[in-house]
Amino acid sequence: MEAFSMTIIHSKKKKDTQTMDEKLNTLRAGVLGSNDGILTVVGVLFSVAVATTNQFTIFIAGLSDLLACAFSMASGEYASVSTQKDTEESVVETEKKLLKTNYEQELRVVSDYYIDEGVTKETATKIANDLMAKKPLETIVNIKYGLQLGHYMNPWNAAFSSLFSASAGGIFPLVAMTLSPVAYQWPATILAVCLSVALTGYLSARLGNGLVKTAIIRNVIVGIITMIIHYSLGMLLQA
């Protein structure tokens, strides 16, 4: 009985984790979209600002790139998550058929899972029989694939998250370059980029349980390299 109670608790934790995964996927798309927005827009701004001092031209170039980047990120994220969702739905359909044609094998999979978790064979068999009698499809997709039935990644959430975050990220260098006094626009933009990519590095590390310091340093280095490359391209175009 105690083992069965632990099983139910374990199952509930899996459901909570899966729901959290859906939220984290949307946040992840937002962080990545913001980072891409920052680097893409500053790249264009640096290239154009080296070639011309016309603030309106610089602004239009940066704004156009910001919009293009935002919609590109959104469409890419939508396609990616849609593919994942289609795969998950396909897996569920496959398991529906297997439950009809090979129920005993599916039952054995569930039993083996709990044996691997440290439950005795006798108890694992009872748990498997009980779960498969009540919720066979939900149980088998959760055990075999870690999926919660009916909870799939939402491509629209990921797409809109990328759309808005890429736009928000691109705003930092765009505002710094076009609204700062001309004498300070370059250092203001460099500072804005370094601070914003450091923030996205911090957020990505926190969401992925990674090393915060490493992620921040990596993002700042990438941001600096991006600015150097595009500044150099601008100088070549000017020459």
XYZ file of C-alpha atoms in Angstrom:
239
model
C 0.000 0.000 0.000
C 2.839 2.354 0.863
C 4.531 1.555 -2.442
C 1.278 2.269 -4.270
C 0.946 5.643 -2.532
C 4.505 6.519 -3.509
C 3.641 5.594 -7.088
C 0.676 7.952 -7.168
C 2.822 10.771 -5.755
C 5.498 10.014 -8.355
C 2.868 10.113 -11.096
C 1.560 13.482 -9.893
C 5.069 14.911 -9.877
C 5.493 13.825 -13.471
C 2.313 15.649 -14.439
C 3.408 18.806 -12.653
C 6.806 18.613 -14.348
C 5.260 18.178 -17.770
C 3.020 21.192 -17.285
C 6.032 23.201 -16.148
C 7.914 22.035 -19.258
C 5.231 23.659 -21.396
C 5.689 26.947 -19.565
C 9.471 26.713 -19.715
C 9.331 26.064 -23.454
C 7.484 29.345 -23.964
C 9.947 31.189 -21.715
C 12.885 29.571 -23.512
C 11.525 30.737 -26.859
C 11.169 34.219 -25.401
C 14.729 34.388 -24.084
C 16.235 33.070 -27.318
C 14.067 35.406 -29.369
C 15.166 38.374 -27.296
C 18.829 37.472 -27.664
C 18.519 37.079 -31.433
C 16.652 40.374 -31.658
C 19.451 42.189 -29.841
C 22.303 40.742 -31.905
C 20.559 40.933 -35.277
C 19.469 44.543 -34.887
C 22.798 45.775 -33.522
C 24.537 44.061 -36.435
C 22.541 46.044 -38.963
C 22.796 49.259 -36.951
C 26.578 49.049 -36.744
C 26.981 48.268 -40.437
C 24.703 51.132 -41.521
C 25.877 53.666 -38.914
C 29.471 53.297 -40.080
C 28.436 53.939 -43.674
C 26.137 56.913 -42.998
C 25.495 59.481 -40.271
C 21.866 60.048 -41.322
C 19.898 59.179 -38.196
C 16.666 58.545 -40.074
C 18.356 56.064 -42.414
C 19.921 54.280 -39.449
C 16.570 54.145 -37.657
C 14.663 52.757 -40.669
C 17.340 50.129 -41.284
C 17.280 49.046 -37.647
C 13.477 49.040 -37.446
C 13.146 47.036 -40.652
C 15.603 44.459 -39.384
C 13.838 44.311 -36.012
C 10.501 43.498 -37.678
C 12.069 40.979 -40.050
C 13.898 39.251 -37.199
C 10.784 39.134 -35.005
C 8.593 37.541 -37.677
C 11.367 35.192 -38.751
C 11.874 33.989 -35.181
C 8.138 33.579 -34.682
C 7.635 31.539 -37.853
C 10.659 29.354 -37.106
C 9.509 28.670 -33.557
C 5.985 27.911 -34.761
C 7.278 25.400 -37.314
C 9.616 23.768 -34.780
C 7.043 23.360 -32.011
C 4.348 22.290 -34.487
C 6.616 19.454 -35.615
C 7.168 18.438 -32.000
C 3.423 18.536 -31.332
C 2.710 16.439 -34.435
C 5.267 13.888 -33.264
C 3.701 13.703 -29.808
C 0.217 13.251 -31.278
C 1.526 10.557 -33.613
C 3.010 8.710 -30.636
C -0.357 8.784 -28.872
C -2.113 7.362 -31.928
C 0.473 4.586 -32.167
C -0.032 3.686 -28.509
C -3.810 3.567 -28.995
C -3.331 0.884 -31.628
C -0.796 -1.039 -29.526
C -3.208 -1.120 -26.598
C -5.720 -2.883 -28.843
C -3.315 -5.246 -30.583
C -0.608 -5.898 -27.978
C -2.059 -5.053 -24.571
C 0.011 -7.611 -22.656
C 3.273 -6.166 -23.963
C 2.172 -2.667 -22.984
C 1.235 -3.932 -19.530
C 4.668 -5.507 -19.204
C 6.324 -2.194 -20.092
C 4.534 -0.467 -17.215
C 5.366 -3.270 -14.790
C 9.046 -3.265 -15.831
C 9.190 0.483 -15.340
C 8.207 0.217 -11.693
C 10.526 -2.730 -11.153
C 13.367 -0.542 -12.453
C 12.240 2.104 -9.963
C 12.879 -0.323 -7.120
C 9.401 -1.777 -6.581
C 9.107 -5.553 -6.106
C 7.838 -7.549 -9.069
C 4.623 -8.520 -7.285
C 3.825 -4.930 -6.296
C 4.844 -3.606 -9.720
C 2.441 -6.033 -11.375
C -0.407 -4.881 -9.117
C 0.360 -1.226 -9.816
C 0.562 -1.836 -13.555
C -2.734 -3.757 -13.610
C -4.469 -1.062 -11.592
C -3.177 1.857 -13.664
C -3.777 0.157 -17.004
C -7.305 -0.816 -15.976
C -8.188 2.800 -15.125
C -6.195 4.963 -17.538
C -4.324 2.753 -20.021
C -3.464 5.363 -22.663
C -2.509 8.066 -20.186
C -0.351 5.610 -18.264
C 1.524 4.146 -21.218
C 2.387 7.467 -22.920
C 3.569 8.833 -19.585
C 5.713 5.789 -18.833
C 7.210 5.322 -22.309
C 7.608 8.912 -23.461
C 7.194 11.159 -20.408
C 4.142 12.786 -21.999
C 1.022 13.934 -20.219
C -1.992 13.066 -22.324
C -3.628 16.167 -23.772
C -0.772 18.457 -22.774
C 1.248 19.242 -25.884
C 3.613 22.103 -26.584
C 1.617 25.011 -28.010
C 3.206 26.358 -31.225
C 1.228 29.598 -31.040
C 2.475 30.365 -27.536
C 6.061 29.787 -28.645
C 5.565 31.863 -31.801
C 4.073 34.882 -30.028
C 6.672 34.612 -27.290
C 9.440 34.792 -29.906
C 7.679 37.580 -31.809
C 7.335 39.903 -28.841
C 10.643 39.035 -27.193
C 12.649 39.499 -30.395
C 10.971 42.870 -30.857
C 11.655 43.825 -27.238
C 15.276 42.703 -27.477
C 15.892 44.673 -30.655
C 14.498 47.823 -29.070
C 17.539 48.185 -26.769
C 20.202 48.782 -29.443
C 17.733 50.605 -31.708
C 16.815 53.170 -29.062
C 20.404 53.536 -27.874
C 21.727 54.176 -31.377
C 18.972 56.451 -32.703
C 17.798 58.397 -29.635
C 21.103 58.992 -27.857
C 23.018 62.219 -28.603
C 25.220 61.650 -31.655
C 28.378 62.114 -29.586
C 27.352 59.226 -27.287
C 25.436 56.908 -29.592
C 28.277 54.423 -30.074
C 29.207 53.898 -26.405
C 25.501 53.981 -25.461
C 24.732 51.230 -27.974
C 27.691 49.094 -26.915
C 26.636 49.421 -23.270
C 22.987 48.645 -24.080
C 23.968 45.521 -26.004
C 26.344 44.241 -23.322
C 23.783 44.735 -20.558
C 20.895 43.212 -22.513
C 22.783 40.101 -23.682
C 24.099 39.657 -20.138
C 20.468 39.632 -18.986
C 19.423 37.040 -21.579
C 22.443 34.949 -20.612
C 21.393 35.088 -16.979
C 17.790 34.138 -17.787
C 18.769 31.278 -20.102
C 21.080 29.844 -17.428
C 18.386 30.079 -14.767
C 15.779 28.429 -16.980
C 18.154 25.661 -18.009
C 19.772 25.180 -14.599
C 23.121 26.089 -16.149
C 26.105 28.083 -14.915
C 24.963 31.688 -14.661
C 28.432 33.283 -14.779
C 29.473 31.204 -17.784
C 26.277 32.000 -19.663
C 26.615 35.745 -19.034
C 30.271 35.847 -20.085
C 29.548 33.766 -23.189
C 26.688 36.023 -24.250
C 28.663 39.216 -23.699
C 31.610 37.855 -25.715
C 29.270 36.859 -28.561
C 27.682 40.326 -28.445
C 31.076 42.050 -28.622
C 32.238 39.830 -31.481
C 28.983 40.546 -33.355
C 29.525 44.289 -33.012
C 33.158 44.046 -34.137
C 32.269 41.979 -37.200
C 29.494 44.299 -38.358
C 31.491 47.426 -37.625
C 34.277 45.977 -39.774
C 31.815 45.160 -42.570
C 30.538 48.727 -42.416
C 34.071 50.065 -42.723
C 34.653 47.837 -45.774
C 31.481 49.111 -47.408
C 32.481 52.678 -46.691
C 35.889 52.085 -48.263
